[in-house]
Coordinates of C-alpha atoms in Angstrom, one line a residue:
Chain A
X215 CA -29.4 68.6 100.8
X216 CA -33.3 69.1 101.3
X217 CA -35.4 70.0 98.3
X218 CA -36.6 73.2 99.9
X219 CA -33.1 74.4 100.1
X220 CA -32.6 74.1 96.3
X221 CA -35.8 76.0 95.5
X222 CA -38.5 75.2 92.9
X223 CA -37.4 77.9 90.5
X224 CA -34.2 76.4 90.2
X225 CA -35.5 73.1 89.6
X226 CA -37.7 74.2 87.0
X227 CA -34.9 76.0 85.2
X228 CA -32.6 72.8 85.3
X229 CA -35.7 70.8 84.0
X230 CA -36.4 73.3 81.3
X231 CA -32.8 73.4 80.2
X232 CA -32.3 69.7 80.1
X233 CA -35.3 69.1 78.0
X234 CA -34.6 72.0 75.6
X235 CA -31.1 70.4 75.1
X236 CA -32.6 67.1 74.5
X237 CA -35.1 68.2 72.1
X238 CA -32.3 70.2 70.1
X239 CA -30.4 66.7 70.0
X240 CA -33.5 65.0 68.7
X241 CA -33.9 67.5 65.9
X242 CA -30.1 67.1 64.9
X243 CA -30.8 63.2 65.2
X244 CA -33.9 63.6 62.7
X245 CA -32.1 65.8 60.2
X246 CA -28.9 63.5 60.3
X247 CA -29.5 60.7 58.0
X248 CA -26.7 58.5 59.5
X249 CA -26.7 55.1 61.4
X250 CA -25.1 57.0 64.3
X251 CA -28.2 59.2 64.5
X252 CA -30.2 56.6 66.2
X253 CA -27.5 56.1 68.8
X254 CA -27.3 60.0 69.3
X255 CA -31.2 60.0 69.9
X256 CA -31.4 56.8 72.1
X257 CA -28.4 57.5 74.3
X258 CA -28.1 61.4 74.3
X259 CA -31.5 62.6 73.4
X260 CA -33.7 60.5 75.5
X261 CA -31.3 60.7 78.5
X262 CA -31.5 64.5 78.5
X263 CA -35.2 64.6 77.9
X264 CA -35.9 61.7 80.5
X265 CA -33.8 63.5 82.9
X266 CA -35.5 66.8 82.5
X267 CA -39.0 65.1 83.0
X268 CA -37.6 63.5 86.1
X269 CA -36.4 66.9 87.6
X270 CA -39.8 68.4 86.8
X271 CA -41.6 65.6 88.7
X272 CA -38.9 66.1 91.5
X273 CA -40.0 69.6 91.6
X274 CA -43.6 68.8 92.1
X275 CA -42.5 66.6 95.0
X276 CA -40.9 69.8 96.4
X277 CA -44.3 71.6 96.1
X278 CA -46.1 68.9 98.1
X279 CA -43.3 68.8 100.6
X280 CA -43.4 72.6 101.0
X281 CA -47.2 72.7 101.2
X282 CA -47.2 70.0 103.9
X283 CA -44.5 71.9 106.0
X284 CA -46.7 75.0 105.8
X285 CA -49.7 73.2 107.0
X286 CA -47.8 71.8 109.8
X287 CA -46.4 75.2 110.9
X288 CA -49.8 76.7 111.0
Chain B
X188 CA -41.3 57.9 57.0
X189 CA -44.4 59.8 56.3
X190 CA -44.0 63.5 55.9
X191 CA -47.1 64.3 57.9
X192 CA -45.8 62.2 60.6
X193 CA -42.5 64.1 60.7
X194 CA -44.4 67.4 60.5
X195 CA -46.3 66.6 63.5
X196 CA -43.4 65.6 65.4
X197 CA -41.4 68.7 64.5
X198 CA -44.5 70.8 65.7
X199 CA -44.7 68.9 68.9
X200 CA -40.7 69.4 69.4
X201 CA -41.0 73.3 68.6
X202 CA -44.1 73.6 71.0
X203 CA -42.2 71.8 73.8
X204 CA -39.0 74.1 73.2
X205 CA -41.2 77.2 73.3
X206 CA -42.8 76.1 76.5
X207 CA -39.7 75.0 78.1
X208 CA -37.9 78.3 77.1
X209 CA -40.8 80.3 79.0
X210 CA -40.2 78.3 82.2
X211 CA -36.4 78.5 81.8
X212 CA -36.5 82.3 81.5
X213 CA -39.5 82.9 84.0
X214 CA -40.1 79.8 86.4
X215 CA -42.1 82.2 88.7
X216 CA -45.0 82.1 86.2
X217 CA -45.9 78.6 87.5
X218 CA -47.3 80.1 90.7
X219 CA -50.6 80.6 88.6
X220 CA -53.0 77.4 88.2
X221 CA -53.1 77.7 84.3
X222 CA -49.2 78.0 84.2
X223 CA -49.0 75.0 86.3
X224 CA -51.0 73.1 83.7
X225 CA -49.0 74.3 80.9
X226 CA -45.8 73.5 82.9
X227 CA -47.0 69.8 83.1
X228 CA -47.7 69.8 79.3
X229 CA -44.5 71.5 78.6
X230 CA -42.2 69.9 80.7
X231 CA -43.6 66.4 81.0
X232 CA -46.5 65.4 78.6
X233 CA -45.1 66.9 75.4
X234 CA -41.4 65.9 75.9
X235 CA -42.7 62.3 76.7
X236 CA -44.6 62.4 73.3
X237 CA -41.4 63.6 71.6
X238 CA -39.5 60.7 73.0
X239 CA -42.2 58.2 71.7
X240 CA -42.5 59.9 68.3
X241 CA -38.8 60.1 67.9
X242 CA -38.5 56.5 68.6
X243 CA -41.0 55.6 66.3
X244 CA -39.7 57.7 63.5
X245 CA -35.9 56.3 63.9
X246 CA -37.4 52.9 64.0
X247 CA -39.2 53.2 60.9
X248 CA -36.3 55.0 59.3
X249 CA -34.0 52.0 60.1
X250 CA -36.3 49.8 58.1
X251 CA -35.5 51.6 54.9
X252 CA -32.9 50.3 52.2
X253 CA -31.1 53.7 52.0
X254 CA -30.6 53.6 55.9
X255 CA -29.0 50.1 55.7
X256 CA -26.6 51.1 52.7
X257 CA -25.5 54.3 54.4
X258 CA -23.2 52.1 56.5
X259 CA -19.9 52.0 54.5
X260 CA -19.5 48.1 55.1
X261 CA -23.1 47.7 53.4
X262 CA -22.5 49.5 50.3
X263 CA -21.6 46.5 48.2
X264 CA -24.6 44.6 49.5
X265 CA -26.7 47.5 48.3
X266 CA -24.9 47.3 44.9
X267 CA -25.7 43.6 44.7
X268 CA -29.6 44.3 44.4
X269 CA -28.8 45.7 41.0
X270 CA -27.1 42.6 39.6
X271 CA -28.6 41.7 36.3
X272 CA -28.6 38.1 37.0
X273 CA -31.8 36.1 38.2
X274 CA -29.9 33.4 40.1
X275 CA -29.1 36.4 42.6
X276 CA -31.8 35.9 44.9
X277 CA -31.7 39.4 46.8
X278 CA -31.5 41.1 43.1
X279 CA -34.3 39.1 41.8
X280 CA -36.5 40.0 44.9
X281 CA -35.6 43.8 44.7
X282 CA -35.9 44.2 41.1
X283 CA -39.2 42.4 40.8
X284 CA -40.7 44.1 43.7
X285 CA -41.1 40.9 45.5
X286 CA -40.2 42.8 48.5
X287 CA -41.0 46.4 48.9
X288 CA -37.9 48.1 47.1
X289 CA -37.6 50.8 49.8
X290 CA -37.4 48.2 52.6
X291 CA -35.8 45.5 50.7
X292 CA -33.0 44.6 53.4
X293 CA -35.7 44.6 56.2
X294 CA -38.1 42.7 54.4
X295 CA -35.6 39.6 54.1
X296 CA -33.6 40.2 57.2
X297 CA -36.0 41.1 59.9
X298 CA -36.8 38.8 62.8
X299 CA -40.5 38.5 62.4
X300 CA -40.9 37.0 66.0
X301 CA -42.8 39.1 68.8
X302 CA -39.7 40.8 70.2
X303 CA -38.1 40.7 66.6
X304 CA -37.8 44.6 66.2
X305 CA -36.1 44.8 69.5
X306 CA -33.6 42.0 68.8
X307 CA -32.9 43.6 65.4
X308 CA -32.1 46.9 67.0
X309 CA -29.8 45.3 69.5
X310 CA -28.0 43.5 66.6
X311 CA -27.8 46.7 64.8
X312 CA -26.2 48.5 67.7
X313 CA -23.7 45.7 67.8
X314 CA -22.9 46.4 64.2
X315 CA -22.5 50.0 64.8
X316 CA -20.0 49.0 67.5
X317 CA -18.2 47.0 65.1
X318 CA -18.2 49.8 62.6
X319 CA -16.9 52.6 64.8
X320 CA -15.1 51.1 67.6
X321 CA -14.0 47.5 66.7
X322 CA -13.3 46.1 63.0
X323 CA -16.4 44.8 60.9
X324 CA -15.8 41.1 59.9
X325 CA -14.9 40.4 56.4
X326 CA -16.9 38.8 54.8
X327 CA -20.0 39.8 56.9
X328 CA -21.7 36.8 58.4
X329 CA -25.2 36.7 60.0
X330 CA -24.9 35.2 63.5
X331 CA -26.4 31.7 63.5
X332 CA -26.9 31.8 59.7
X333 CA -29.7 32.9 57.6
X334 CA -33.1 31.3 59.0
X335 CA -35.6 29.7 56.7
X336 CA -38.3 31.5 58.7
X337 CA -37.4 34.8 57.0
X338 CA -38.4 33.2 53.6
X339 CA -41.2 31.2 54.8
X340 CA -42.6 34.3 56.4
X341 CA -43.9 35.4 52.8
X342 CA -43.5 32.1 50.9
X343 CA -45.3 29.8 53.2
X344 CA -49.0 29.2 51.8
X345 CA -48.1 30.6 48.3
X346 CA -49.4 28.5 45.8
X347 CA -46.3 28.5 43.7
X348 CA -44.1 27.7 46.4
X349 CA -46.2 24.9 48.0
X350 CA -46.9 23.3 44.6
X351 CA -43.4 23.2 43.6
X352 CA -42.4 19.5 43.7
X353 CA -39.0 20.1 45.1
X354 CA -40.3 22.4 47.8
X355 CA -43.0 19.8 48.7
X356 CA -40.5 16.9 48.9
X357 CA -38.4 18.8 51.6
X358 CA -41.1 21.0 53.3
X359 CA -40.8 19.4 56.7
X360 CA -36.9 20.1 56.8
X361 CA -37.2 23.6 55.4
X362 CA -39.9 24.5 58.2
X363 CA -37.6 22.9 61.1
X364 CA -34.6 24.7 59.6
X365 CA -32.9 21.4 59.3
X366 CA -32.1 22.3 55.5
X367 CA -31.5 25.7 54.6
X368 CA -33.1 27.5 51.6
X369 CA -29.6 28.7 50.6
X370 CA -28.3 25.1 50.3
X371 CA -26.0 24.5 47.6
X372 CA -27.9 23.6 44.3
X373 CA -31.1 25.4 45.6
X374 CA -30.9 29.2 46.1
X375 CA -27.1 29.3 46.8
X376 CA -26.4 32.8 45.3
X377 CA -27.3 35.5 47.6
X378 CA -25.4 38.9 47.6
X379 CA -22.1 37.3 46.5
X380 CA -20.2 40.5 47.1
X381 CA -16.9 39.2 46.2
X382 CA -17.9 38.8 42.6
X383 CA -19.5 42.1 41.9
X384 CA -16.8 43.3 39.9
X385 CA -17.6 40.5 37.4
X386 CA -21.1 40.9 37.0
X387 CA -23.5 43.1 34.7
X388 CA -25.7 45.6 36.5
X389 CA -29.3 46.3 35.8
X390 CA -30.0 50.1 35.4
X391 CA -33.6 51.0 36.2
X392 CA -35.4 52.8 33.3
X393 CA -32.9 51.7 30.7

């Protein structure tokens, strides 16, 4: 599937949702004073936030791809 | 962990959540240049700083005595810090503040090499696995034994340590780890958790 078919808006929504979820996990891990809180943050929180950032960067690549396509068509 | 550091991290997280919520509800706002910059801040820069800040906070927290003894298997080791007997090496260090009381476990058990904190974290994860998935060994043993380097990190160069005739006589063996500081007849009483029911405890402030 090409990035243009997914749409930048949807990518931004997915990225935002992942980041919010990851940050909520981070807050829970900071409030929860337990050895497992580090595991929760390191494996769940960081993965979600990292994936959110990655999706956002992919959306930037989508903008770059779209502007190149527009330039070629004109 | 400093309250100000936590407060700054919380502000970062809240700000990041607010910005991300805006882009979740109305992603179309990013068509304007100013919002594009805000999107980069809210969906890339701030979340990255939140990861760094969170990791730093968790690493510092895991150095605290309270954190170590929050694991069920470590509770008797925490109790052994209050044994009212100077021959108990960890208790003597803890009660006389020869190590910072709030970082007592870390001060004596940390790996002080360049990748030490990372190795310690990996070992910590192994122990969490033993606690929750497998079975913790009984008694708990340090893989590879207790290294003299952890004692020498503080004591080496200290006048009372170096001028002690017994230490001076075996200094090379101690430095090369051929002879353990915990050798029988020297400092051989560490936590000794099996004997905790037979010892007297020190109560601070009494």
